[in-house]
Amino acid sequence: GGDLAQFSDFRKRFHGLAVVVWRLRHPGIVGVIDFGEHDSRPYLVMPYVGGGTLAARLDRGPMSPAEIAAILPPLADALDYAHVRDLVHRDIKPSNILFDDAGRPHLTDFGIVKVLGDTHTSVTRTGTWLGTPDYMSPEQVHGIETLDGRSDIYALGVVLFEMLTGRLPFENTNPIVIAVKHLNEPPPRLRDTAPALAAGWQPILDRALAKSPEDRYPSASAMAADVLAQTHVIPSPPPPPVLGGGALWALRPDNTPTPPPSPVVAAATIGSETAAAPTSSPARPTSTVAPPAGVSSGESTIVAVVAGTGTELPPEEPRFRLTALTELRAGPGTLFATLAGLKVGEEMDVIGRDEV
């Protein structure tokens, strides 16, 4: 009876986590494609990322500043994206950082440790921690439940130390000894472990690995900015928006003058279908916005648009302006064909709004 109840609780928590991670749409996070149950066993479906792990790369030794500058900022951006959504990873470590075939890093296993731990409360009472002791923040060692993103920043600091030196800041065969070191010992001095490294790395590590969360970087991106400054690398432009958030159905008049612009809305085009301009809103089962008054006459194009990364559906304005474009790879059909000729800066009338 107890085991069955515990498994039932695990299934609920697993489903809740799956929904949260499924909603994450960031190029630096290995997302969830699908989830469900098979033979009463819950499962997640995630894309295959085949370029190996950071752990495998570190088996070959320390990394150059240029390599670190290419890897750490995308990871930091992914963490900040999760943190502003109140999602803490809790197990940042090299084996949870995957590379795709182009060498881009991706975080995986968001929140899995918390879900597993929540179904085994006796584990925490017997002193076995949730997470990996080599990378655990002092507050994780203390067993504090209400962790925030600064705990992940501490773990990212451990990963940075390992990338720079090829070793962990605190090493021992006994995980309890390692945990005590995280609680009480300052980060090792680079002049003792890797004297060839520039002195500017030490303040970055000291702040990321501060014992008190209040003394750490306020965000992972702030830490990444110091890393880039230390490596003298100019940040690359942000990645293109990832489809997610919600869809708008918009009516683009063909060769018709447009009224003054509405507030800028970042969006990514999915596709289109051509139709004569309707006199009333087209039948869309989940539309929540009526067509604006005075819809243009003549030939028009109905366009599906999706809000970009980190954005919700645009506010209920009658018009919007495209500020970013991306291509959706989808199956055949007019609706999901790549839309040619749509330009950034174009404005359209909103005729419907869907969740995706």
mmCIF file of N, CA and C in Angstrom, residues 90-174:
data_model
loop_
_atom_site.group_PDB
_atom_site.id
_atom_site.type_symbol
_atom_site.label_atom_id
_atom_site.label_comp_id
_atom_site.label_asym_id
_atom_site.label_seq_id
_atom_site.Cartn_x
_atom_site.Cartn_y
_atom_site.Cartn_z
ATOM 1 N N ARG A 90 19.241 22.249 -10.206
ATOM 2 C CA ARG A 90 19.642 21.492 -9.019
ATOM 3 C C ARG A 90 20.736 20.456 -9.267
ATOM 4 N N ASP A 91 21.108 20.230 -10.513
ATOM 5 C CA ASP A 91 22.142 19.215 -10.750
ATOM 6 C C ASP A 91 23.005 19.597 -11.956
ATOM 7 N N ILE A 92 23.474 20.851 -11.966
ATOM 8 C CA ILE A 92 24.382 21.289 -13.025
ATOM 9 C C ILE A 92 25.714 20.563 -12.857
ATOM 10 N N LYS A 93 26.138 19.873 -13.886
ATOM 11 C CA LYS A 93 27.417 19.157 -13.891
ATOM 12 C C LYS A 93 27.762 18.813 -15.335
ATOM 13 N N PRO A 94 29.013 18.493 -15.619
ATOM 14 C CA PRO A 94 29.424 18.267 -17.008
ATOM 15 C C PRO A 94 28.655 17.162 -17.724
ATOM 16 N N SER A 95 28.227 16.126 -17.014
ATOM 17 C CA SER A 95 27.491 15.052 -17.680
ATOM 18 C C SER A 95 26.070 15.460 -18.052
ATOM 19 N N ASN A 96 25.587 16.586 -17.504
ATOM 20 C CA ASN A 96 24.272 17.105 -17.880
ATOM 21 C C ASN A 96 24.374 18.247 -18.893
ATOM 22 N N ILE A 97 25.555 18.425 -19.470
ATOM 23 C CA ILE A 97 25.762 19.418 -20.525
ATOM 24 C C ILE A 97 26.134 18.656 -21.793
ATOM 25 N N LEU A 98 25.246 18.687 -22.762
ATOM 26 C CA LEU A 98 25.422 17.932 -23.997
ATOM 27 C C LEU A 98 25.798 18.866 -25.137
ATOM 28 N N PHE A 99 26.517 18.340 -26.108
ATOM 29 C CA PHE A 99 26.859 19.098 -27.308
ATOM 30 C C PHE A 99 26.125 18.515 -28.514
ATOM 31 N N ASP A 100 25.643 19.408 -29.377
ATOM 32 C CA ASP A 100 25.068 18.921 -30.626
ATOM 33 C C ASP A 100 26.186 18.741 -31.649
ATOM 34 N N ASP A 101 25.823 18.360 -32.848
ATOM 35 C CA ASP A 101 26.835 18.072 -33.863
ATOM 36 C C ASP A 101 27.632 19.304 -34.269
ATOM 37 N N ALA A 102 27.078 20.498 -34.013
ATOM 38 C CA ALA A 102 27.790 21.736 -34.328
ATOM 39 C C ALA A 102 28.629 22.231 -33.160
ATOM 40 N N GLY A 103 28.644 21.484 -32.055
ATOM 41 C CA GLY A 103 29.432 21.877 -30.896
ATOM 42 C C GLY A 103 28.738 22.830 -29.953
ATOM 43 N N ARG A 104 27.450 23.090 -30.157
ATOM 44 C CA ARG A 104 26.715 23.994 -29.263
ATOM 45 C C ARG A 104 26.288 23.243 -28.001
ATOM 46 N N PRO A 105 26.404 23.882 -26.815
ATOM 47 C CA PRO A 105 26.054 23.211 -25.559
ATOM 48 C C PRO A 105 24.559 23.289 -25.269
ATOM 49 N N HIS A 106 24.059 22.260 -24.604
ATOM 50 C CA HIS A 106 22.651 22.194 -24.214
ATOM 51 C C HIS A 106 22.551 21.598 -22.812
ATOM 52 N N LEU A 107 21.704 22.205 -21.976
ATOM 53 C CA LEU A 107 21.446 21.673 -20.642
ATOM 54 C C LEU A 107 20.339 20.630 -20.713
ATOM 55 N N THR A 108 20.498 19.566 -19.945
ATOM 56 C CA THR A 108 19.463 18.547 -19.891
ATOM 57 C C THR A 108 19.178 18.171 -18.443
ATOM 58 N N ASP A 109 18.114 17.375 -18.249
ATOM 59 C CA ASP A 109 17.710 16.852 -16.933
ATOM 60 C C ASP A 109 17.257 17.935 -15.974
ATOM 61 N N PHE A 110 16.473 18.873 -16.426
ATOM 62 C CA PHE A 110 15.941 19.910 -15.534
ATOM 63 C C PHE A 110 14.981 19.303 -14.518
ATOM 64 N N GLY A 111 15.303 19.522 -13.246
ATOM 65 C CA GLY A 111 14.354 19.187 -12.185
ATOM 66 C C GLY A 111 14.175 17.719 -11.888
ATOM 67 N N ILE A 112 14.861 16.813 -12.605
ATOM 68 C CA ILE A 112 14.653 15.392 -12.377
ATOM 69 C C ILE A 112 15.021 15.004 -10.945
ATOM 70 N N VAL A 113 16.119 15.555 -10.445
ATOM 71 C CA VAL A 113 16.566 15.214 -9.095
ATOM 72 C C VAL A 113 15.506 15.580 -8.068
ATOM 73 N N LYS A 114 14.877 16.736 -8.231
ATOM 74 C CA LYS A 114 13.860 17.165 -7.266
ATOM 75 C C LYS A 114 12.664 16.229 -7.290
ATOM 76 N N VAL A 115 12.220 15.819 -8.474
ATOM 77 C CA VAL A 115 11.076 14.919 -8.566
ATOM 78 C C VAL A 115 11.391 13.580 -7.926
ATOM 79 N N LEU A 116 12.565 13.033 -8.210
ATOM 80 C CA LEU A 116 12.950 11.761 -7.620
ATOM 81 C C LEU A 116 13.071 11.884 -6.111
ATOM 82 N N GLY A 117 13.642 12.996 -5.642
ATOM 83 C CA GLY A 117 13.827 13.167 -4.210
ATOM 84 C C GLY A 117 12.527 13.353 -3.461
ATOM 85 N N ASP A 118 11.579 14.038 -4.075
ATOM 86 C CA ASP A 118 10.316 14.295 -3.410
ATOM 87 C C ASP A 118 9.532 13.024 -3.141
ATOM 88 N N THR A 119 9.830 11.951 -3.868
ATOM 89 C CA THR A 119 9.119 10.699 -3.644
ATOM 90 C C THR A 119 9.872 9.787 -2.690
ATOM 91 N N HIS A 120 11.020 10.247 -2.150
ATOM 92 C CA HIS A 120 11.801 9.462 -1.202
ATOM 93 C C HIS A 120 12.242 10.384 -0.055
ATOM 94 N N THR A 121 11.257 10.879 0.700
ATOM 95 C CA THR A 121 11.559 11.858 1.733
ATOM 96 C C THR A 121 12.463 11.277 2.808
ATOM 97 N N SER A 122 12.417 9.947 2.996
ATOM 98 C CA SER A 122 13.294 9.358 4.001
ATOM 99 C C SER A 122 14.751 9.508 3.626
ATOM 100 N N VAL A 123 15.036 9.649 2.331
ATOM 101 C CA VAL A 123 16.418 9.794 1.888
ATOM 102 C C VAL A 123 17.020 11.056 2.464
ATOM 103 N N THR A 124 16.265 12.172 2.415
ATOM 104 C CA THR A 124 16.810 13.421 2.931
ATOM 105 C C THR A 124 16.962 13.356 4.449
ATOM 106 N N ARG A 125 16.107 12.620 5.119
ATOM 107 C CA ARG A 125 16.199 12.541 6.577
ATOM 108 C C ARG A 125 17.401 11.728 7.040
ATOM 109 N N THR A 126 17.882 10.818 6.175
ATOM 110 C CA THR A 126 19.029 10.016 6.573
ATOM 111 C C THR A 126 20.335 10.652 6.152
ATOM 112 N N GLY A 127 20.295 11.860 5.587
ATOM 113 C CA GLY A 127 21.514 12.576 5.279
ATOM 114 C C GLY A 127 22.053 12.343 3.891
ATOM 115 N N THR A 128 21.315 11.670 3.031
ATOM 116 C CA THR A 128 21.750 11.496 1.652
ATOM 117 C C THR A 128 21.175 12.632 0.828
ATOM 118 N N TRP A 129 22.031 13.413 0.159
ATOM 119 C CA TRP A 129 21.586 14.623 -0.499
ATOM 120 C C TRP A 129 21.023 14.340 -1.881
ATOM 121 N N LEU A 130 20.233 15.276 -2.332
ATOM 122 C CA LEU A 130 19.696 15.213 -3.683
ATOM 123 C C LEU A 130 20.589 16.051 -4.579
ATOM 124 N N GLY A 131 21.231 15.418 -5.525
ATOM 125 C CA GLY A 131 22.171 16.124 -6.368
ATOM 126 C C GLY A 131 23.500 15.386 -6.381
ATOM 127 N N THR A 132 24.515 16.029 -6.908
ATOM 128 C CA THR A 132 25.849 15.442 -6.999
ATOM 129 C C THR A 132 26.781 16.213 -6.076
ATOM 130 N N PRO A 133 27.305 15.592 -5.018
ATOM 131 C CA PRO A 133 28.084 16.327 -4.013
ATOM 132 C C PRO A 133 29.213 17.179 -4.583
ATOM 133 N N ASP A 134 29.859 16.733 -5.654
ATOM 134 C CA ASP A 134 30.970 17.513 -6.218
ATOM 135 C C ASP A 134 30.545 18.896 -6.674
ATOM 136 N N TYR A 135 29.261 19.078 -6.990
ATOM 137 C CA TYR A 135 28.795 20.341 -7.579
ATOM 138 C C TYR A 135 27.705 21.004 -6.732
ATOM 139 N N MET A 136 27.477 20.531 -5.534
ATOM 140 C CA MET A 136 26.365 21.031 -4.734
ATOM 141 C C MET A 136 26.720 22.328 -4.021
ATOM 142 N N SER A 137 25.759 23.226 -4.008
ATOM 143 C CA SER A 137 25.926 24.486 -3.285
ATOM 144 C C SER A 137 25.815 24.230 -1.786
ATOM 145 N N PRO A 138 26.355 25.139 -0.965
ATOM 146 C CA PRO A 138 26.227 24.964 0.492
ATOM 147 C C PRO A 138 24.778 24.840 0.950
ATOM 148 N N GLU A 139 23.868 25.578 0.333
ATOM 149 C CA GLU A 139 22.468 25.479 0.754
ATOM 150 C C GLU A 139 21.858 24.133 0.397
ATOM 151 N N GLN A 140 22.332 23.517 -0.693
ATOM 152 C CA GLN A 140 21.883 22.156 -0.993
ATOM 153 C C GLN A 140 22.398 21.180 0.053
ATOM 154 N N VAL A 141 23.644 21.352 0.470
ATOM 155 C CA VAL A 141 24.209 20.488 1.506
ATOM 156 C C VAL A 141 23.417 20.627 2.797
ATOM 157 N N HIS A 142 22.991 21.847 3.102
ATOM 158 C CA HIS A 142 22.200 22.082 4.304
ATOM 159 C C HIS A 142 20.795 21.506 4.190
ATOM 160 N N GLY A 143 20.386 21.101 2.983
ATOM 161 C CA GLY A 143 19.054 20.539 2.795
ATOM 162 C C GLY A 143 17.961 21.571 2.689
ATOM 163 N N ILE A 144 18.312 22.800 2.345
ATOM 164 C CA ILE A 144 17.305 23.854 2.201
ATOM 165 C C ILE A 144 16.402 23.540 1.005
ATOM 166 N N GLU A 145 15.116 23.566 1.208
ATOM 167 C CA GLU A 145 14.165 23.184 0.162
ATOM 168 C C GLU A 145 13.939 24.302 -0.855
ATOM 169 N N THR A 146 13.891 25.543 -0.382
ATOM 170 C CA THR A 146 13.521 26.658 -1.262
ATOM 171 C C THR A 146 14.773 27.230 -1.936
ATOM 172 N N LEU A 147 15.357 26.464 -2.821
ATOM 173 C CA LEU A 147 16.517 26.931 -3.561
ATOM 174 C C LEU A 147 16.099 27.908 -4.648
ATOM 175 N N ASP A 148 17.029 28.799 -5.026
ATOM 176 C CA ASP A 148 16.770 29.660 -6.174
ATOM 177 C C ASP A 148 17.922 29.504 -7.163
ATOM 178 N N GLY A 149 17.921 30.320 -8.194
ATOM 179 C CA GLY A 149 18.882 30.174 -9.270
ATOM 180 C C GLY A 149 20.323 30.333 -8.849
ATOM 181 N N ARG A 150 20.574 30.976 -7.718
ATOM 182 C CA ARG A 150 21.948 31.175 -7.267
ATOM 183 C C ARG A 150 22.614 29.853 -6.867
ATOM 184 N N SER A 151 21.813 28.849 -6.549
ATOM 185 C CA SER A 151 22.375 27.522 -6.296
ATOM 186 C C SER A 151 22.952 26.937 -7.586
ATOM 187 N N ASP A 152 22.247 27.126 -8.701
ATOM 188 C CA ASP A 152 22.767 26.692 -10.002
ATOM 189 C C ASP A 152 24.017 27.478 -10.392
ATOM 190 N N ILE A 153 24.070 28.761 -10.028
ATOM 191 C CA ILE A 153 25.241 29.577 -10.346
ATOM 192 C C ILE A 153 26.468 29.038 -9.608
ATOM 193 N N TYR A 154 26.288 28.587 -8.365
ATOM 194 C CA TYR A 154 27.397 27.971 -7.631
ATOM 195 C C TYR A 154 27.908 26.743 -8.385
ATOM 196 N N ALA A 155 26.973 25.885 -8.814
ATOM 197 C CA ALA A 155 27.367 24.680 -9.550
ATOM 198 C C ALA A 155 28.058 25.047 -10.858
ATOM 199 N N LEU A 156 27.580 26.108 -11.520
ATOM 200 C CA LEU A 156 28.229 26.558 -12.747
ATOM 201 C C LEU A 156 29.643 27.048 -12.456
ATOM 202 N N GLY A 157 29.851 27.635 -11.274
ATOM 203 C CA GLY A 157 31.188 28.040 -10.866
ATOM 204 C C GLY A 157 32.117 26.840 -10.691
ATOM 205 N N VAL A 158 31.574 25.742 -10.144
ATOM 206 C CA VAL A 158 32.367 24.522 -10.031
ATOM 207 C C VAL A 158 32.750 24.010 -11.414
ATOM 208 N N VAL A 159 31.784 24.043 -12.340
ATOM 209 C CA VAL A 159 32.053 23.598 -13.711
ATOM 210 C C VAL A 159 33.120 24.493 -14.348
ATOM 211 N N LEU A 160 33.051 25.807 -14.121
ATOM 212 C CA LEU A 160 34.056 26.707 -14.662
ATOM 213 C C LEU A 160 35.440 26.380 -14.103
ATOM 214 N N PHE A 161 35.520 26.128 -12.806
ATOM 215 C CA PHE A 161 36.802 25.758 -12.199
ATOM 216 C C PHE A 161 37.360 24.501 -12.879
ATOM 217 N N GLU A 162 36.471 23.541 -13.119
ATOM 218 C CA GLU A 162 36.894 22.290 -13.745
ATOM 219 C C GLU A 162 37.341 22.510 -15.191
ATOM 220 N N MET A 163 36.646 23.385 -15.913
ATOM 221 C CA MET A 163 37.056 23.671 -17.284
ATOM 222 C C MET A 163 38.429 24.345 -17.313
ATOM 223 N N LEU A 164 38.681 25.213 -16.345
ATOM 224 C CA LEU A 164 39.950 25.936 -16.314
ATOM 225 C C LEU A 164 41.127 25.062 -15.893
ATOM 226 N N THR A 165 40.892 24.168 -14.938
ATOM 227 C CA THR A 165 41.993 23.439 -14.320
ATOM 228 C C THR A 165 42.037 21.953 -14.649
ATOM 229 N N GLY A 166 40.914 21.404 -15.122
ATOM 230 C CA GLY A 166 40.859 19.968 -15.373
ATOM 231 C C GLY A 166 40.608 19.141 -14.133
ATOM 232 N N ARG A 167 40.320 19.791 -13.012
ATOM 233 C CA ARG A 167 40.045 19.080 -11.764
ATOM 234 C C ARG A 167 38.935 19.802 -11.001
ATOM 235 N N LEU A 168 38.388 19.150 -10.000
ATOM 236 C CA LEU A 168 37.345 19.749 -9.164
ATOM 237 C C LEU A 168 37.971 20.609 -8.069
ATOM 238 N N PRO A 169 37.252 21.608 -7.586
ATOM 239 C CA PRO A 169 37.813 22.434 -6.505
ATOM 240 C C PRO A 169 37.969 21.669 -5.202
ATOM 241 N N PHE A 170 37.049 20.746 -4.942
ATOM 242 C CA PHE A 170 37.107 19.959 -3.714
ATOM 243 C C PHE A 170 37.040 18.489 -4.090
ATOM 244 N N GLU A 171 38.076 17.742 -3.714
ATOM 245 C CA GLU A 171 38.165 16.336 -4.098
ATOM 246 C C GLU A 171 38.386 15.455 -2.880
ATOM 247 N N ASN A 172 37.680 14.318 -2.872
ATOM 248 C CA ASN A 172 37.854 13.325 -1.823
ATOM 249 C C ASN A 172 37.056 12.095 -2.237
ATOM 250 N N THR A 173 37.450 10.942 -1.781
ATOM 251 C CA THR A 173 36.698 9.728 -2.094
ATOM 252 C C THR A 173 35.418 9.629 -1.276
ATOM 253 N N ASN A 174 35.328 10.407 -0.213
ATOM 254 C CA ASN A 174 34.156 10.388 0.660
ATOM 255 C C ASN A 174 33.269 11.587 0.326
#
